[in-house]
Short mmCIF file of C-alpha atoms in Angstrom, two decimals:
data_model
loop_
_atom_site.label_atom_id
_atom_site.label_comp_id
_atom_site.label_asym_id
_atom_site.label_seq_id
_atom_site.Cartn_x
_atom_site.Cartn_y
_atom_site.Cartn_z
CA MET A 18 177.77 18.78 -127.53
CA ASN A 19 176.11 15.72 -128.86
CA ARG A 20 172.64 14.63 -127.78
CA LEU A 21 173.10 12.55 -125.02
CA VAL A 22 174.81 14.68 -123.11
CA LEU A 23 171.78 17.68 -124.36
CA LEU A 24 169.45 15.17 -123.31
CA SER A 25 171.03 14.56 -120.11
CA ALA A 26 171.35 18.54 -119.21
CA ILE A 27 167.77 18.96 -120.30
CA SER A 28 166.32 16.67 -117.96
CA LEU A 29 168.79 17.20 -114.97
CA ILE A 30 167.17 21.14 -115.28
CA ALA A 31 163.81 19.61 -115.02
CA PHE A 32 164.26 17.82 -112.35
CA SER A 33 165.86 20.72 -110.30
CA ALA A 34 162.96 23.10 -111.27
CA GLY A 35 160.62 19.83 -110.58
CA THR A 36 161.95 19.24 -106.88
CA SER A 37 162.49 23.40 -105.94
CA ALA A 38 160.89 25.55 -103.02
CA LYS A 39 157.32 26.40 -104.75
CA ALA A 40 155.03 29.09 -103.80
CA GLU A 41 152.42 28.35 -101.48
CA GLU A 42 149.07 29.07 -101.04
CA LEU A 43 147.81 28.38 -96.97
CA ALA A 44 143.89 27.61 -96.42
CA VAL A 45 143.57 29.17 -93.11
CA VAL A 46 140.73 29.51 -90.49
CA GLY A 47 140.77 32.39 -88.40
CA SER A 48 139.28 32.76 -84.57
CA TRP A 49 136.17 34.65 -84.78
CA SER A 50 135.23 36.76 -87.88
CA GLY A 51 133.20 39.71 -86.26
CA LEU A 52 135.60 39.79 -82.80
CA PRO A 53 138.69 42.61 -82.64
CA LEU A 54 141.83 40.25 -83.07
CA HIS A 55 140.52 38.67 -86.50
CA LYS A 56 139.41 42.39 -87.85
CA GLN A 57 142.62 43.98 -86.34
CA TYR A 58 145.48 41.91 -86.72
CA GLU A 59 145.08 38.04 -88.08
CA ALA A 60 142.75 39.54 -91.42
CA PRO A 61 145.59 41.97 -92.09
CA PHE A 62 148.96 39.78 -91.73
CA TRP A 63 147.61 36.73 -93.39
CA ASN A 64 145.83 38.58 -96.48
CA GLU A 65 148.32 41.65 -96.92
CA LYS A 66 151.38 41.21 -94.37
CA LEU A 67 152.75 37.70 -94.75
CA PRO A 68 152.44 37.82 -98.83
CA GLU A 69 154.18 41.26 -98.88
CA LEU A 70 157.10 39.18 -96.32
CA SER A 71 157.34 36.54 -98.58
CA GLY A 72 157.11 38.55 -101.77
CA GLY A 73 154.32 35.77 -103.24
CA ASP A 74 155.95 33.36 -102.02
CA LEU A 75 153.43 32.65 -98.93
CA THR A 76 149.55 33.71 -100.09
CA ALA A 77 146.77 32.46 -97.79
CA ALA A 78 142.84 31.44 -98.49
CA LEU A 79 141.68 32.87 -95.14
CA THR A 80 137.85 31.63 -93.45
CA THR A 81 137.06 31.76 -89.76
CA HIS A 82 135.71 28.75 -87.90
CA ASP A 83 132.32 30.16 -87.64
CA GLN A 84 131.60 31.51 -91.15
CA MET A 85 132.52 27.64 -92.26
CA GLY A 86 129.90 26.80 -89.71
CA ILE A 87 132.41 24.45 -87.52
CA SER A 88 132.98 24.50 -83.45
CA GLY A 89 135.88 26.38 -81.64
CA GLY A 90 136.45 22.74 -80.46
CA ASP A 91 136.63 21.74 -83.60
CA VAL A 92 139.58 23.62 -85.34
CA PHE A 93 142.74 22.00 -83.97
CA ARG A 94 140.97 18.38 -84.62
CA LEU A 95 140.29 19.43 -88.07
CA LEU A 96 143.68 20.81 -88.19
CA SER A 97 145.21 17.62 -87.13
CA GLN A 98 143.74 15.28 -90.22
CA GLY A 99 144.63 17.79 -92.95
CA VAL A 100 141.49 19.61 -93.50
CA PHE A 101 143.12 22.91 -93.25
CA ASP A 102 146.91 24.19 -93.10
CA VAL A 103 146.65 26.73 -90.24
CA GLY A 104 144.60 26.77 -88.01
CA MET A 105 143.82 29.84 -84.88
CA THR A 106 141.02 29.46 -81.98
CA VAL A 107 140.64 30.16 -78.26
CA ALA A 108 143.17 26.89 -76.70
CA ASP A 109 140.28 26.67 -74.07
CA TYR A 110 138.47 25.28 -77.02
CA ALA A 111 140.42 22.09 -77.46
CA VAL A 112 140.82 21.83 -73.42
CA SER A 113 138.82 17.99 -73.87
CA ASP A 114 141.17 16.84 -75.90
CA SER A 115 144.07 17.73 -73.89
CA VAL A 116 143.56 18.67 -69.65
CA ALA A 117 146.92 19.76 -69.70
CA LEU A 118 146.63 22.65 -71.42
CA GLU A 119 144.34 24.28 -69.46
CA GLY A 120 147.33 25.58 -67.88
CA LEU A 121 148.14 27.90 -70.79
CA ASP A 122 144.90 29.68 -69.39
CA VAL A 123 144.64 30.26 -65.94
CA PRO A 124 141.69 32.77 -63.78
CA LEU A 125 143.35 35.76 -62.70
CA ILE A 126 147.26 34.31 -62.70
CA ALA A 127 148.10 37.78 -64.73
CA THR A 128 145.71 40.80 -63.84
CA ASP A 129 147.49 42.90 -66.69
CA ALA A 130 148.77 42.18 -70.37
CA PRO A 131 152.56 42.55 -69.22
CA THR A 132 152.45 39.67 -67.20
CA ALA A 133 149.84 37.84 -68.63
CA GLN A 134 152.96 37.83 -71.98
CA LYS A 135 155.36 36.34 -69.91
CA ALA A 136 152.77 33.91 -68.57
CA VAL A 137 152.34 32.66 -71.66
CA GLU A 138 156.05 32.82 -72.90
CA ALA A 139 156.63 30.71 -69.88
CA ALA A 140 154.20 28.02 -70.79
CA ARG A 141 155.01 28.45 -74.50
CA PRO A 142 157.31 24.76 -74.62
CA MET A 143 154.43 23.34 -72.76
CA VAL A 144 152.09 24.52 -75.00
CA ASP A 145 154.53 23.19 -78.42
CA ASP A 146 154.59 19.92 -76.83
CA ILE A 147 151.16 19.23 -76.65
CA TYR A 148 149.96 20.17 -79.78
CA ARG A 149 152.67 18.22 -81.55
CA ASP A 150 151.64 15.27 -79.45
CA VAL A 151 147.81 16.09 -79.97
CA PHE A 152 147.03 18.08 -82.92
CA ASN A 153 150.33 16.26 -85.35
CA ALA A 154 150.73 20.85 -85.80
CA LYS A 155 153.18 23.15 -84.69
CA VAL A 156 152.31 26.05 -83.17
CA LEU A 157 153.25 29.27 -84.44
CA GLY A 158 152.38 32.34 -81.96
CA ILE A 159 150.20 32.75 -78.99
CA ALA A 160 147.90 35.46 -78.63
CA PRO A 161 145.80 37.55 -76.81
CA TYR A 162 141.79 38.24 -76.14
CA PRO A 163 141.63 40.57 -73.44
CA PRO A 164 140.82 39.46 -70.41
CA GLN A 165 138.00 37.28 -69.89
CA VAL A 166 135.75 39.62 -67.63
CA VAL A 167 131.76 39.21 -65.94
CA PHE A 168 129.05 40.98 -67.78
CA CYS A 169 125.68 40.27 -64.98
CA ASN A 170 122.03 40.88 -65.82
CA ALA A 171 121.90 40.52 -61.78
CA ASP A 172 122.44 43.29 -59.01
CA ILE A 173 126.18 42.04 -57.84
CA GLY A 174 128.87 44.36 -56.04
CA SER A 175 131.57 41.80 -55.44
CA LEU A 176 132.83 37.94 -56.16
CA ASP A 177 130.84 37.49 -52.59
CA ASP A 178 127.57 37.72 -55.06
CA LEU A 179 128.15 35.54 -57.60
CA LYS A 180 127.31 32.74 -54.81
CA GLY A 181 124.38 30.91 -56.14
CA LYS A 182 124.44 32.27 -59.67
CA LYS A 183 124.35 30.87 -62.75
CA VAL A 184 127.33 31.41 -64.58
CA ARG A 185 128.85 31.02 -68.21
CA ALA A 186 132.43 29.70 -67.44
CA SER A 187 134.96 30.76 -70.25
CA GLY A 188 137.39 27.34 -69.65
CA ARG A 189 137.21 24.23 -67.78
CA MET A 190 139.35 25.89 -64.82
CA THR A 191 137.37 28.84 -64.79
CA ALA A 192 134.46 26.32 -64.19
CA LYS A 193 135.97 25.04 -61.35
CA PHE A 194 136.66 28.24 -60.03
CA LEU A 195 133.10 29.42 -60.00
CA GLU A 196 132.14 26.61 -58.11
CA ALA A 197 134.30 27.09 -55.57
CA LEU A 198 132.83 30.38 -55.07
CA GLY A 199 129.78 28.73 -54.51
CA ALA A 200 128.45 29.46 -58.28
CA GLU A 201 127.25 27.15 -61.14
CA GLY A 202 129.13 27.55 -63.75
CA VAL A 203 127.05 26.88 -67.35
CA ASN A 204 128.83 25.44 -70.91
CA VAL A 205 126.65 28.35 -73.02
CA GLY A 206 128.14 28.56 -76.39
CA PHE A 207 129.29 32.10 -77.29
CA GLY A 208 127.20 33.03 -79.65
CA GLU A 209 123.97 31.55 -77.33
CA VAL A 210 125.06 33.77 -74.52
CA PRO A 211 123.01 36.80 -75.37
CA GLY A 212 119.29 34.80 -75.46
CA ALA A 213 120.67 32.87 -72.29
CA LEU A 214 120.98 36.07 -70.27
CA GLN A 215 117.98 37.72 -71.33
CA ARG A 216 115.86 34.46 -71.16
CA GLY A 217 117.57 33.98 -67.00
CA VAL A 218 119.42 30.72 -68.32
CA VAL A 219 122.63 31.99 -67.49
CA ASP A 220 122.68 35.20 -64.64
CA CYS A 221 126.44 35.97 -65.76
CA ALA A 222 128.47 35.24 -68.00
CA ILE A 223 132.01 34.99 -69.13
CA THR A 224 133.70 37.28 -72.15
CA GLY A 225 136.27 39.14 -73.45
CA ALA A 226 135.44 42.95 -72.41
CA GLY A 227 135.53 43.66 -76.61
CA SER A 228 133.86 40.27 -77.32
CA GLY A 229 131.31 40.98 -75.33
CA TYR A 230 131.09 45.02 -76.31
CA ASN A 231 131.12 43.91 -80.28
CA ALA A 232 128.61 41.24 -79.13
CA GLY A 233 125.91 43.43 -77.97
CA TRP A 234 126.00 41.69 -74.42
CA TRP A 235 125.46 44.75 -73.06
CA GLU A 236 121.65 44.98 -73.96
CA VAL A 237 120.72 41.96 -71.46
CA SER A 238 123.26 42.98 -68.72
CA THR A 239 123.08 45.30 -66.14
CA HIS A 240 126.52 44.96 -64.37
CA LEU A 241 130.35 44.75 -65.53
CA MET A 242 132.85 43.34 -63.52
CA PRO A 243 136.61 43.44 -65.03
CA LEU A 244 138.28 41.30 -62.27
CA PRO A 245 139.83 38.40 -65.19
CA LEU A 246 137.93 35.65 -63.70
CA GLY A 247 138.40 33.76 -67.04
CA GLY A 248 141.83 34.39 -67.60
CA TRP A 249 143.35 36.38 -71.12
CA ASP A 250 141.81 33.47 -73.47
CA PRO A 251 144.91 33.14 -75.62
CA VAL A 252 144.54 32.14 -79.06
CA VAL A 253 146.99 29.85 -80.60
CA THR A 254 148.01 29.59 -84.57
CA ALA A 255 149.35 26.23 -85.05
CA ILE A 256 150.51 24.92 -88.58
CA ASN A 257 149.22 21.05 -89.59
CA LEU A 258 153.29 19.27 -89.56
CA ASP A 259 152.67 17.39 -92.53
CA LYS A 260 152.33 20.90 -94.34
CA TRP A 261 155.14 22.51 -91.98
CA ASN A 262 157.82 19.69 -93.20
CA VAL A 263 157.26 20.50 -96.77
CA LEU A 264 157.94 24.26 -96.59
CA SER A 265 161.23 24.80 -97.68
CA ASP A 266 163.28 26.45 -94.64
CA GLU A 267 163.33 30.26 -95.89
CA GLN A 268 159.68 29.68 -96.13
CA LYS A 269 159.78 28.15 -92.79
CA ALA A 270 161.55 30.94 -91.44
CA THR A 271 159.59 33.67 -92.81
CA LEU A 272 156.09 32.53 -91.45
CA GLU A 273 157.32 32.00 -88.00
CA ARG A 274 158.42 35.52 -87.79
CA GLY A 275 155.88 37.17 -89.81
CA VAL A 276 152.91 35.77 -87.05
CA LYS A 277 155.65 36.65 -84.29
CA GLU A 278 155.83 39.89 -85.63
CA GLY A 279 153.34 41.34 -87.52
CA LEU A 280 150.25 39.17 -85.60
CA GLU A 281 151.43 38.26 -81.83
CA ALA A 282 153.51 40.99 -81.47
CA PRO A 283 150.60 43.84 -81.96
CA ALA A 284 147.98 42.31 -80.44
CA TRP A 285 150.08 42.15 -77.22
CA GLU A 286 151.34 45.32 -77.64
CA THR A 287 147.48 46.71 -77.75
CA ALA A 288 145.98 44.40 -75.29
CA GLN A 289 146.16 46.47 -71.63
CA ASN A 290 144.77 49.64 -73.47
CA ALA A 291 142.56 47.27 -75.49
CA LEU A 292 140.76 46.53 -72.10
CA GLU A 293 140.81 50.06 -70.66
CA ASN A 294 138.43 51.23 -73.70
CA ASP A 295 136.32 48.54 -73.71
CA VAL A 296 135.19 49.15 -70.17
CA ALA A 297 135.59 52.33 -71.05
CA CYS A 298 132.73 51.36 -73.84
CA LEU A 299 130.83 49.24 -72.09
CA THR A 300 130.65 51.33 -68.57
CA GLY A 301 130.85 55.21 -70.31
CA ASN A 302 133.36 55.76 -67.69
CA GLY A 303 136.18 57.33 -70.14
CA GLU A 304 136.31 57.97 -74.14
CA CYS A 305 135.17 55.64 -75.95
CA PRO A 306 137.13 54.76 -79.15
CA TYR A 307 134.79 52.35 -80.82
CA GLY A 308 131.29 54.37 -81.34
CA ASP A 309 128.69 54.33 -78.27
CA ALA A 310 129.53 54.16 -75.34
CA ARG A 311 127.37 51.85 -72.88
CA GLY A 312 125.91 52.62 -69.83
CA LEU A 313 126.45 48.88 -67.12
CA ILE A 314 127.28 49.32 -63.69
CA LEU A 315 130.90 48.82 -63.68
CA VAL A 316 131.93 46.81 -59.91
CA GLU A 317 135.94 46.98 -59.18
CA ALA A 318 136.42 44.42 -57.38
CA SER A 319 138.47 45.24 -53.85
CA GLU A 320 141.37 43.98 -52.27
CA ALA A 321 139.22 41.43 -50.42
CA ASP A 322 138.12 39.55 -53.31
CA GLN A 323 141.07 39.60 -55.07
CA GLU A 324 142.72 37.77 -52.13
CA LYS A 325 139.65 35.86 -52.03
CA ALA A 326 140.34 35.00 -55.33
CA ARG A 327 143.90 34.21 -55.61
CA ASN A 328 143.64 31.83 -52.64
CA VAL A 329 140.71 29.88 -54.32
CA LEU A 330 142.93 29.33 -57.60
CA ILE A 331 146.20 28.30 -55.13
CA THR A 332 144.48 26.00 -53.06
CA GLU A 333 141.10 24.34 -54.97
CA VAL A 334 141.59 25.09 -59.03
CA LEU A 335 144.92 24.47 -59.51
CA PRO A 336 145.43 21.27 -56.73
CA ASP A 337 142.40 19.92 -58.69
CA TRP A 338 143.66 20.75 -62.65
CA ALA A 339 146.96 19.05 -61.30
CA GLU A 340 145.66 15.71 -60.23
CA ARG A 341 143.01 15.91 -63.38
CA ALA A 342 146.38 16.40 -65.49
CA GLY A 343 148.59 14.26 -64.12
CA GLY A 344 152.01 13.13 -65.41
CA ASP A 345 154.71 15.70 -64.74
CA TRP A 346 152.29 18.66 -66.09
CA ALA A 347 152.40 20.30 -62.68
CA LYS A 348 156.01 20.36 -62.13
CA ARG A 349 156.70 21.78 -65.35
CA TRP A 350 153.90 24.45 -64.43
CA SER A 351 155.40 25.29 -61.90
CA ASP A 352 158.56 25.66 -63.13
CA SER A 353 157.84 27.69 -65.82
CA VAL A 354 154.50 29.70 -64.97
CA GLY A 355 154.48 29.83 -61.43
CA LYS A 356 157.91 31.15 -61.54
CA VAL A 357 157.06 34.29 -62.97
CA THR A 358 153.86 35.03 -61.56
CA GLY A 359 155.18 34.00 -58.30
CA VAL A 360 152.65 31.27 -57.98
CA LYS A 361 153.44 27.94 -55.98
CA LEU A 362 151.86 24.73 -56.92
CA GLU A 363 153.25 22.01 -54.95
CA THR A 364 153.99 18.80 -56.45
CA ASN A 365 154.57 15.16 -55.88
#
């Protein structure tokens, strides 16, 4: 082999090596660090399962938005700018950037985990389009918090008793729902709720039952109504599109399959039992598997409560959203989420 041919061969090998897929460490920002979704599913997936699934080809440097000191509403904005590679947070935190995104988490559209999962899966094509167009991101998965229930530091016995109360809402649609009930929706950050309940800034507050248990809301509340007035607070996992596009096909397939099977699926599988366990831990009605049971008064929603809530949803909350979202979002929602949940939304 002459010198010219040898040099050409070496150059070709070097070029091939330089253009082959390389191992990637993803900068990942998770949801609330102290809550079960992150501790039980996000952290094990990114720290352990993904490196194992990929044979070390994909690893993660994981933190959370609260550990970074950024608000939940900034997670997907910063993701769109490429500040980090993967972001996970509650979709409702991002609705100020996309009214259409409110359609992912509709209050009382589902009262059990299987129905909530069907609704989220039906909404997925809409969510994919929103994240691509608004946040320069690709959705990898959508996992639930337990349903967003009502904690009150006030005597309540039914849905009607929320009338005149100041209630911390968990999203724009929930605030509209509360307004229709005659309550006042108040915007208070999750971490500020205990103090707000204690000082009377709000009478009630909505969040996931498990989130409230872990955050100590039982210390400043007296009553619990486990009606999902705030929906299921889906947490979206998305990757910056520019980062996605530089991954190899094999890395993309591993990441998508991994998030679906190793993070999203197990979170859904335990969602219904999680609610039952959380209610037991908050009220002492049943065994608490997490620690000490607390003594909140359990306020079960009556059939009349549920009928009234659904009527408010269909006649006031959804039409308000459809008008604000504009375009063909109402039709897309009706043809997908509405179809699987039996809720008909009139569209023009």
